[in-house]
């Protein structure tokens, strides 16, 4: 009965996994991730092969591919949307295995096939508004943001307010509020679209 009970308990999750794998977009996403890890591993192996034996090179390549392909990720800032804290050209190291994010966390996320970087300002069940004075209001209170040096205007072609953040969603704004593309434009971001939390910024500007 114990084994049968375990099977009965696990079957719904197994069926759900099969259903996900049956969706073309899910398969394509998994194949894309696998291709990235494979290319990363091959590149690392080629570089390490100059210094180490084939066996050692292969082992190190796998370890580094897992480290930077599964646990950590790296991308570059494409523009000034997060200035002055992050500038165009800076390298961002982010942690992929985060499960829950907090207000003020800087995250890398994907929308419509493009990677963006932004700061979380609201989470599940929060109500987001932007006042006529271009101030951010969360749950009826104006948010004090001493490290943000710009007004927060609503976009004419953006979303309507107030916004109630749904389950497993985050409202994300860029630090450079005047013109940056963020949740004011495409709405709250699904948790599954967040790639990770930025933990280190390597400055590359003006080198």
GROMACS .gro file of C-alpha atoms in nm:
model
  207
    1UNK     CA    1   0.000   0.000   0.000
    2UNK     CA    2   0.292   0.229   0.071
    3UNK     CA    3   0.427   0.196  -0.283
    4UNK     CA    4   0.080   0.234  -0.435
    5UNK     CA    5   0.017   0.538  -0.219
    6UNK     CA    6   0.342   0.693  -0.334
    7UNK     CA    7   0.252   0.629  -0.698
    8UNK     CA    8  -0.092   0.783  -0.651
    9UNK     CA    9   0.067   1.086  -0.485
   10UNK     CA   10   0.327   1.140  -0.756
   11UNK     CA   11   0.109   1.067  -1.062
   12UNK     CA   12  -0.053   1.415  -1.082
   13UNK     CA   13   0.290   1.580  -1.085
   14UNK     CA   14   0.412   1.332  -1.346
   15UNK     CA   15   0.109   1.401  -1.568
   16UNK     CA   16   0.162   1.776  -1.527
   17UNK     CA   17   0.525   1.737  -1.636
   18UNK     CA   18   0.418   1.540  -1.944
   19UNK     CA   19   0.161   1.808  -2.028
   20UNK     CA   20   0.430   2.077  -2.008
   21UNK     CA   21   0.666   1.880  -2.228
   22UNK     CA   22   0.385   1.843  -2.479
   23UNK     CA   23   0.368   2.219  -2.531
   24UNK     CA   24   0.584   2.332  -2.826
   25UNK     CA   25   0.695   2.655  -2.654
   26UNK     CA   26   0.811   2.459  -2.347
   27UNK     CA   27   1.010   2.217  -2.562
   28UNK     CA   28   1.170   2.501  -2.757
   29UNK     CA   29   1.266   2.681  -2.434
   30UNK     CA   30   1.425   2.365  -2.292
   31UNK     CA   31   1.611   2.295  -2.616
   32UNK     CA   32   1.737   2.654  -2.622
   33UNK     CA   33   1.867   2.620  -2.266
   34UNK     CA   34   2.034   2.287  -2.347
   35UNK     CA   35   2.198   2.440  -2.654
   36UNK     CA   36   2.333   2.728  -2.445
   37UNK     CA   37   2.486   2.491  -2.190
   38UNK     CA   38   2.632   2.270  -2.464
   39UNK     CA   39   2.793   2.563  -2.645
   40UNK     CA   40   2.925   2.700  -2.317
   41UNK     CA   41   3.075   2.362  -2.230
   42UNK     CA   42   3.239   2.325  -2.572
   43UNK     CA   43   3.382   2.676  -2.555
   44UNK     CA   44   3.523   2.616  -2.207
   45UNK     CA   45   3.665   2.280  -2.312
   46UNK     CA   46   3.841   2.440  -2.612
   47UNK     CA   47   3.995   2.709  -2.392
   48UNK     CA   48   4.098   2.470  -2.112
   49UNK     CA   49   4.243   2.215  -2.355
   50UNK     CA   50   4.537   2.451  -2.412
   51UNK     CA   51   4.642   2.415  -2.049
   52UNK     CA   52   4.517   2.075  -1.930
   53UNK     CA   53   4.476   1.717  -2.046
   54UNK     CA   54   4.151   1.619  -2.227
   55UNK     CA   55   4.005   1.447  -1.918
   56UNK     CA   56   4.081   1.738  -1.684
   57UNK     CA   57   3.960   1.988  -1.942
   58UNK     CA   58   3.631   1.800  -1.986
   59UNK     CA   59   3.574   1.782  -1.609
   60UNK     CA   60   3.649   2.151  -1.556
   61UNK     CA   61   3.432   2.245  -1.855
   62UNK     CA   62   3.134   2.055  -1.712
   63UNK     CA   63   3.183   2.209  -1.368
   64UNK     CA   64   3.209   2.563  -1.505
   65UNK     CA   65   2.915   2.509  -1.742
   66UNK     CA   66   2.697   2.400  -1.449
   67UNK     CA   67   2.824   2.688  -1.235
   68UNK     CA   68   2.761   2.959  -1.493
   69UNK     CA   69   2.485   2.790  -1.692
   70UNK     CA   70   2.266   2.655  -1.411
   71UNK     CA   71   2.355   2.832  -1.087
   72UNK     CA   72   2.473   3.170  -1.211
   73UNK     CA   73   2.418   3.371  -1.526
   74UNK     CA   74   2.592   3.668  -1.682
   75UNK     CA   75   2.469   3.939  -1.914
   76UNK     CA   76   2.565   4.295  -2.003
   77UNK     CA   77   2.367   4.614  -1.956
   78UNK     CA   78   2.250   4.719  -2.300
   79UNK     CA   79   2.153   5.077  -2.213
   80UNK     CA   80   2.123   5.336  -1.936
   81UNK     CA   81   1.784   5.215  -1.804
   82UNK     CA   82   1.936   5.135  -1.461
   83UNK     CA   83   2.168   5.434  -1.433
   84UNK     CA   84   2.341   5.560  -1.231
   85UNK     CA   85   2.383   5.230  -1.041
   86UNK     CA   86   2.428   5.026  -1.361
   87UNK     CA   87   2.559   5.174  -1.684
   88UNK     CA   88   2.560   5.056  -2.043
   89UNK     CA   89   2.834   4.797  -2.094
   90UNK     CA   90   2.850   4.683  -1.731
   91UNK     CA   91   2.859   4.307  -1.674
   92UNK     CA   92   2.586   4.169  -1.445
   93UNK     CA   93   2.629   3.843  -1.255
   94UNK     CA   94   2.296   3.702  -1.143
   95UNK     CA   95   2.186   3.408  -0.928
   96UNK     CA   96   1.946   3.176  -1.113
   97UNK     CA   97   1.817   2.959  -0.827
   98UNK     CA   98   1.628   3.229  -0.635
   99UNK     CA   99   1.270   3.122  -0.566
  100UNK     CA  100   1.120   3.432  -0.400
  101UNK     CA  101   1.217   3.791  -0.465
  102UNK     CA  102   1.189   4.093  -0.237
  103UNK     CA  103   1.115   4.459  -0.295
  104UNK     CA  104   1.421   4.650  -0.418
  105UNK     CA  105   1.583   4.336  -0.564
  106UNK     CA  106   1.745   4.403  -0.902
  107UNK     CA  107   1.661   4.121  -1.141
  108UNK     CA  108   1.722   4.010  -1.498
  109UNK     CA  109   1.401   3.916  -1.677
  110UNK     CA  110   1.277   3.836  -2.025
  111UNK     CA  111   0.988   3.987  -2.217
  112UNK     CA  112   0.909   3.915  -2.581
  113UNK     CA  113   1.245   3.743  -2.629
  114UNK     CA  114   1.449   4.036  -2.493
  115UNK     CA  115   1.644   4.048  -2.166
  116UNK     CA  116   1.582   4.346  -1.938
  117UNK     CA  117   1.714   4.454  -1.601
  118UNK     CA  118   1.494   4.624  -1.342
  119UNK     CA  119   1.415   4.672  -0.975
  120UNK     CA  120   1.116   4.503  -0.807
  121UNK     CA  121   0.883   4.761  -0.650
  122UNK     CA  122   0.569   4.552  -0.587
  123UNK     CA  123   0.472   4.190  -0.538
  124UNK     CA  124   0.166   3.966  -0.524
  125UNK     CA  125  -0.152   4.142  -0.398
  126UNK     CA  126   0.011   4.488  -0.402
  127UNK     CA  127  -0.179   4.775  -0.564
  128UNK     CA  128   0.034   4.998  -0.785
  129UNK     CA  129  -0.052   5.355  -0.885
  130UNK     CA  130   0.128   5.652  -1.037
  131UNK     CA  131   0.009   5.994  -0.924
  132UNK     CA  132  -0.045   6.306  -1.131
  133UNK     CA  133   0.283   6.433  -0.982
  134UNK     CA  134   0.468   6.133  -1.128
  135UNK     CA  135   0.513   5.961  -0.792
  136UNK     CA  136   0.501   5.587  -0.729
  137UNK     CA  137   0.225   5.479  -0.491
  138UNK     CA  138   0.202   5.127  -0.348
  139UNK     CA  139  -0.103   5.019  -0.145
  140UNK     CA  140  -0.214   5.380  -0.105
  141UNK     CA  141   0.121   5.519   0.017
  142UNK     CA  142   0.379   5.723  -0.173
  143UNK     CA  143   0.701   5.522  -0.192
  144UNK     CA  144   1.012   5.698  -0.061
  145UNK     CA  145   1.299   5.613  -0.297
  146UNK     CA  146   1.604   5.816  -0.189
  147UNK     CA  147   1.833   5.640  -0.436
  148UNK     CA  148   1.607   5.708  -0.737
  149UNK     CA  149   1.683   6.048  -0.888
  150UNK     CA  150   1.406   6.070  -1.147
  151UNK     CA  151   1.031   6.113  -1.152
  152UNK     CA  152   0.813   5.812  -1.229
  153UNK     CA  153   0.576   5.912  -1.509
  154UNK     CA  154   0.303   5.688  -1.644
  155UNK     CA  155   0.328   5.612  -2.017
  156UNK     CA  156   0.057   5.730  -2.252
  157UNK     CA  157   0.084   5.405  -2.450
  158UNK     CA  158   0.140   5.195  -2.139
  159UNK     CA  159  -0.086   5.014  -1.892
  160UNK     CA  160  -0.381   5.156  -1.699
  161UNK     CA  161  -0.381   5.220  -1.322
  162UNK     CA  162  -0.437   5.114  -1.053
  163UNK     CA  163  -0.277   4.772  -1.107
  164UNK     CA  164  -0.331   4.479  -0.874
  165UNK     CA  165  -0.028   4.249  -0.891
  166UNK     CA  166  -0.143   3.891  -0.941
  167UNK     CA  167  -0.008   3.569  -0.793
  168UNK     CA  168   0.347   3.481  -0.905
  169UNK     CA  169   0.398   3.825  -1.058
  170UNK     CA  170   0.623   4.122  -0.984
  171UNK     CA  171   0.596   4.487  -1.080
  172UNK     CA  172   0.940   4.594  -1.201
  173UNK     CA  173   1.068   4.944  -1.273
  174UNK     CA  174   1.402   5.065  -1.404
  175UNK     CA  175   1.600   5.319  -1.199
  176UNK     CA  176   1.608   5.564  -1.489
  177UNK     CA  177   1.234   5.623  -1.480
  178UNK     CA  178   1.202   5.872  -1.765
  179UNK     CA  179   1.170   5.659  -2.078
  180UNK     CA  180   1.292   5.317  -1.961
  181UNK     CA  181   1.094   5.015  -2.078
  182UNK     CA  182   0.953   4.833  -1.776
  183UNK     CA  183   0.624   4.726  -1.611
  184UNK     CA  184   0.468   5.064  -1.691
  185UNK     CA  185   0.483   4.955  -2.052
  186UNK     CA  186   0.421   4.576  -2.053
  187UNK     CA  187   0.264   4.522  -1.709
  188UNK     CA  188   0.368   4.297  -1.421
  189UNK     CA  189   0.629   4.030  -1.496
  190UNK     CA  190   0.558   3.662  -1.437
  191UNK     CA  191   0.794   3.491  -1.193
  192UNK     CA  192   0.885   3.231  -1.457
  193UNK     CA  193   1.019   3.510  -1.680
  194UNK     CA  194   1.269   3.628  -1.419
  195UNK     CA  195   1.609   3.478  -1.491
  196UNK     CA  196   1.768   3.566  -1.158
  197UNK     CA  197   1.869   3.826  -0.899
  198UNK     CA  198   2.168   4.046  -0.976
  199UNK     CA  199   2.438   3.993  -0.713
  200UNK     CA  200   2.742   4.163  -0.866
  201UNK     CA  201   2.805   4.442  -1.117
  202UNK     CA  202   3.139   4.459  -1.296
  203UNK     CA  203   3.196   4.809  -1.426
  204UNK     CA  204   3.324   4.820  -1.783
  205UNK     CA  205   3.248   5.179  -1.877
  206UNK     CA  206   3.532   5.414  -1.972
  207UNK     CA  207   3.798   5.143  -1.969
   0.00000   0.00000   0.00000
